[in-house]
């Protein structure tokens, strides 16, 4: 199956990178998002280098989904900017969005359609020729083991199946950057291995991936770069080995965000 992204020329008129230097796959500059008084993303600067497999980790409520939603144009920042291969997501959305495939948190799909119809619909909307859409839909449904559900409408899919069909929509047009919010959540181990292999092939072919996850072992296995975000701020960022500094990523994570394991006090009535 060919999800190999197109070669990586610097787009004309692209962002503020140094002359002759390819812009990063994704760049946040001074990104801020507030919900009422709560600052969910607090002046975040982050660079995802082109060709990297980048993991975004952080405690519940750290701001990962909010940051990724702003990265792909689903949520407007209160301040700061996001560039995808040098294209500003909010000032040049068509160019920026043509370069990305997105697995958002809880994406609303046209769920009265079957998986194949969803792919056909979104593929044609992306401007792909019909025969290319059909060919890629065949491959994606087969590889993601959704071909047995050809006649099933998406509203009747399980959570994991929804995740897989959404991932298929993210891959369909051969993007250069995949932005994936918890792609392995609710996915069975065999499907998770398939997704890992697809993503590794995508990066080996020159693509870039940024994904959020709570599974440190998976991030360590897949990623060459990682950022730890907590309380809306980037607490650590860089090459995986730099961030974990001789420890496991889990140990480094606990150290960075501060150990606060609860559960040992209270709940005296439980199992009494
Ligand atoms: N639409 C919203 N309205 C109000 N507050 C929100 C909204 N979306 C997110 N928040 C708040 O912003 C903060 C960051 O949430 P976010 O979903 O980005 O965290 P996260 O790191 O993705 O968490 P998790 O790992 O639990 O998915 C949280 O305090 C959350 O309650």
XYZ file of C-alpha atoms and ligand atoms in Angstrom:
303
model
C 0.000 0.000 0.000
C 1.491 3.348 -0.858
C 1.094 6.125 1.645
C 4.536 7.454 0.854
C 4.250 11.220 0.970
C 5.424 13.405 -1.855
C 9.037 14.666 -1.761
C 9.579 17.586 0.529
C 10.262 20.788 -1.397
C 10.065 24.023 0.561
C 6.807 25.588 -0.589
C 7.227 29.026 -2.164
C 6.193 31.815 0.171
C 6.509 29.559 3.181
C 7.254 30.695 6.760
C 10.105 32.345 8.548
C 12.743 29.555 8.397
C 16.313 30.466 7.561
C 16.970 30.871 3.820
C 17.602 27.530 2.111
C 16.433 25.609 5.166
C 13.305 23.463 4.897
C 10.651 24.629 7.378
C 9.691 22.241 10.183
C 6.729 19.934 9.715
C 4.891 21.747 12.507
C 5.759 24.834 14.488
C 3.880 26.443 17.384
C 4.939 29.968 18.289
C 3.592 31.589 21.455
C 0.396 29.564 21.289
C -2.254 30.446 23.876
C -5.773 29.136 24.476
C -8.012 30.142 27.371
C -11.348 28.686 28.382
C -12.831 31.362 30.635
C -10.228 31.965 33.358
C -8.431 28.717 32.695
C -5.343 28.845 30.486
C -5.365 25.452 28.747
C -2.352 26.203 26.500
C 0.044 28.722 27.927
C 2.519 30.313 25.475
C 3.642 27.104 23.861
C 6.606 27.105 21.475
C 7.245 23.760 19.845
C 8.996 22.533 16.719
C 8.305 19.167 15.116
C 11.190 18.585 12.693
C 10.359 17.292 9.199
C 10.699 13.511 9.002
C 10.334 13.036 12.746
C 8.130 10.688 14.715
C 7.080 12.999 17.530
C 5.300 12.007 20.732
C 3.306 14.448 22.839
C 2.796 13.243 26.402
C 1.330 14.829 29.508
C -1.081 14.221 32.367
C -4.847 14.328 31.901
C -5.933 17.902 31.232
C -2.391 19.017 30.293
C -3.540 20.698 27.081
C -2.501 18.119 24.473
C -5.846 17.883 22.669
C -6.284 21.656 22.829
C -2.824 22.195 21.299
C -3.341 19.581 18.582
C -6.791 21.004 17.775
C -5.211 24.422 17.225
C -2.449 22.800 15.151
C -4.894 21.493 12.589
C -7.267 24.449 12.388
C -10.101 23.024 14.487
C -9.736 25.508 17.333
C -8.691 29.135 16.984
C -5.826 30.210 19.263
C -6.222 33.320 21.437
C -2.639 34.216 20.591
C 0.323 32.833 18.709
C 0.623 31.003 15.438
C 0.857 27.529 13.978
C 2.739 26.700 10.789
C 2.703 23.466 8.840
C 5.731 23.212 6.561
C 5.875 26.985 6.798
C 2.199 27.554 5.965
C 0.199 29.456 8.552
C -2.799 27.327 9.497
C -5.052 30.320 10.052
C -3.843 32.692 7.312
C -3.269 30.082 4.631
C -5.618 27.263 5.679
C -6.178 25.596 2.316
C -2.451 25.139 1.643
C -1.705 24.105 5.229
C -4.573 21.635 5.478
C -3.725 19.986 2.154
C -0.466 18.812 3.767
C -1.946 17.117 6.820
C -3.947 14.074 7.806
C -5.767 14.382 11.109
C -7.107 12.013 13.714
C -8.854 14.405 16.103
C -10.313 13.630 19.492
C -13.854 12.329 18.943
C -14.193 13.324 15.306
C -17.751 13.566 14.047
C -17.999 11.359 10.964
C -20.898 11.289 8.523
C -21.970 8.178 10.359
C -25.001 7.151 8.323
C -22.497 6.171 5.614
C -20.556 2.909 5.463
C -16.771 3.058 5.945
C -16.238 2.825 2.195
C -18.750 5.614 1.552
C -16.994 7.831 4.113
C -13.673 7.294 2.335
C -15.258 7.886 -1.068
C -16.948 11.076 0.129
C -13.857 12.548 1.796
C -11.534 11.401 -1.006
C -13.641 13.154 -3.634
C -13.877 16.243 -1.402
C -10.051 16.213 -1.281
C -10.116 16.310 -5.105
C -8.706 12.825 -5.686
C -9.738 11.076 -8.917
C -12.524 8.518 -8.341
C -10.421 5.500 -9.394
C -7.627 6.535 -7.009
C -10.152 6.887 -4.172
C -11.571 3.407 -4.854
C -8.144 1.811 -5.074
C -6.901 3.411 -1.851
C -10.194 2.735 -0.048
C -9.860 -0.973 -0.958
C -6.333 -1.084 0.456
C -7.095 0.915 3.589
C -10.208 -1.105 4.456
C -8.295 -4.346 3.939
C -5.138 -3.374 5.835
C -7.124 -1.899 8.738
C -9.360 -4.987 8.740
C -12.533 -3.030 8.132
C -13.373 -4.811 4.877
C -15.600 -7.261 6.759
C -17.767 -4.290 7.736
C -18.275 -3.005 4.181
C -22.043 -2.867 4.604
C -22.000 -1.525 8.173
C -22.824 2.132 8.678
C -20.300 3.979 10.834
C -22.879 4.726 13.543
C -22.839 0.965 14.234
C -19.020 0.768 14.453
C -17.261 0.047 17.742
C -15.021 2.765 19.234
C -11.896 1.053 17.862
C -13.449 0.684 14.402
C -14.319 4.392 14.393
C -10.716 5.172 15.275
C -9.477 3.010 12.403
C -11.833 4.470 9.786
C -10.858 7.978 10.928
C -7.201 7.030 10.569
C -8.003 5.766 7.058
C -9.509 9.174 6.193
C -6.317 10.811 7.518
C -4.124 8.672 5.235
C -6.282 8.683 2.120
C -4.851 11.734 0.346
C -1.181 10.918 1.091
C -0.461 13.788 3.517
C 3.059 14.865 4.519
C 2.233 15.257 8.214
C -0.077 13.163 10.354
C -1.478 14.788 13.506
C -3.026 12.063 15.631
C -4.748 12.466 18.987
C -4.365 9.205 20.919
C -4.390 6.946 17.838
C -3.926 3.745 19.863
C -6.646 4.359 22.425
C -9.429 1.721 22.299
C -7.673 -0.209 19.542
C -7.046 -3.961 19.968
C -3.414 -5.198 20.090
C -3.425 -6.640 16.568
C -4.862 -3.446 15.080
C -2.409 -1.417 17.165
C 0.482 -3.375 15.649
C -0.945 -2.703 12.172
C -1.241 1.019 12.889
C 2.317 1.094 14.256
C 3.613 -0.542 11.080
C 1.676 1.869 8.839
C 3.023 4.867 10.752
C 6.605 3.533 10.722
C 6.386 3.015 6.935
C 4.975 6.506 6.559
C 7.927 8.031 8.425
C 10.452 5.771 6.630
C 8.991 7.127 3.369
C 9.702 10.724 4.396
C 6.472 11.580 6.229
C 6.231 13.185 9.681
C 3.984 12.096 12.535
C 2.992 13.867 15.731
C 0.762 11.969 18.113
C -0.399 12.186 21.700
C -0.429 9.163 23.945
C -0.437 8.068 27.562
C 1.412 4.859 26.730
C 5.036 5.673 27.479
C 6.350 2.331 26.198
C 4.734 2.982 22.836
C 6.123 6.502 22.616
C 9.596 5.140 23.466
C 9.278 2.419 20.872
C 8.101 4.668 18.040
C 9.301 8.208 18.591
C 12.591 9.938 17.943
C 11.362 13.193 19.511
C 9.087 13.853 22.452
C 7.536 16.774 24.297
C 6.173 16.656 27.831
C 3.373 19.137 28.416
C 1.829 19.855 31.815
C -0.492 22.625 32.913
C -0.543 23.987 29.364
C 3.242 24.471 29.247
C 6.021 22.542 27.557
C 8.101 21.177 30.423
C 10.577 19.221 28.299
C 11.126 18.803 24.590
C 13.752 17.318 22.319
C 15.229 14.082 21.072
C 13.838 11.092 22.987
C 17.189 10.250 24.607
C 17.678 13.861 25.680
C 14.271 14.046 27.350
C 14.505 10.715 29.175
C 18.125 11.370 30.187
C 19.200 7.787 30.889
C 15.927 6.790 32.576
C 12.817 5.202 31.132
C 10.405 7.724 29.650
C 7.922 6.844 32.380
C 10.471 7.673 35.090
C 11.435 10.887 33.324
C 7.751 11.783 32.914
C 6.995 11.301 36.618
C 10.080 13.324 37.484
C 9.162 16.143 35.076
C 5.479 16.471 35.914
C 5.955 15.687 39.607
C 5.003 12.376 41.196
C 1.492 12.567 42.548
C 0.224 9.027 42.673
C -3.047 9.007 44.539
C -5.486 6.248 45.383
C -3.922 5.034 48.627
C -6.044 7.199 50.919
C -9.796 7.630 51.385
C -12.442 5.287 49.906
C -12.491 3.356 53.185
C -15.981 2.073 52.309
C -14.650 0.342 49.174
C -14.539 -3.464 49.589
C -15.246 -3.113 53.311
N -14.122 23.246 25.284
C -13.606 23.415 26.506
N -14.194 24.240 27.389
C -13.672 24.440 28.617
N -12.531 23.863 29.056
C -11.900 23.031 28.207
C -12.405 22.764 26.889
N -11.549 21.914 26.272
C -10.572 21.657 27.152
N -10.781 22.330 28.311
C -9.902 22.319 29.488
O -8.589 22.597 29.037
C -7.651 21.786 29.731
C -6.854 20.969 28.736
O -7.704 19.985 28.158
P -7.189 19.001 27.032
O -8.361 18.206 26.569
O -6.435 19.761 26.012
O -6.160 18.082 27.858
P -5.422 16.748 27.420
O -3.986 16.932 27.731
O -5.757 16.382 26.022
O -6.047 15.708 28.448
P -6.320 14.119 28.352
O -4.976 13.456 28.428
O -7.135 13.856 29.590
O -7.064 13.833 27.081
C -8.451 20.949 30.725
O -8.419 21.602 31.973
C -9.861 20.967 30.158
O -10.821 20.861 31.182
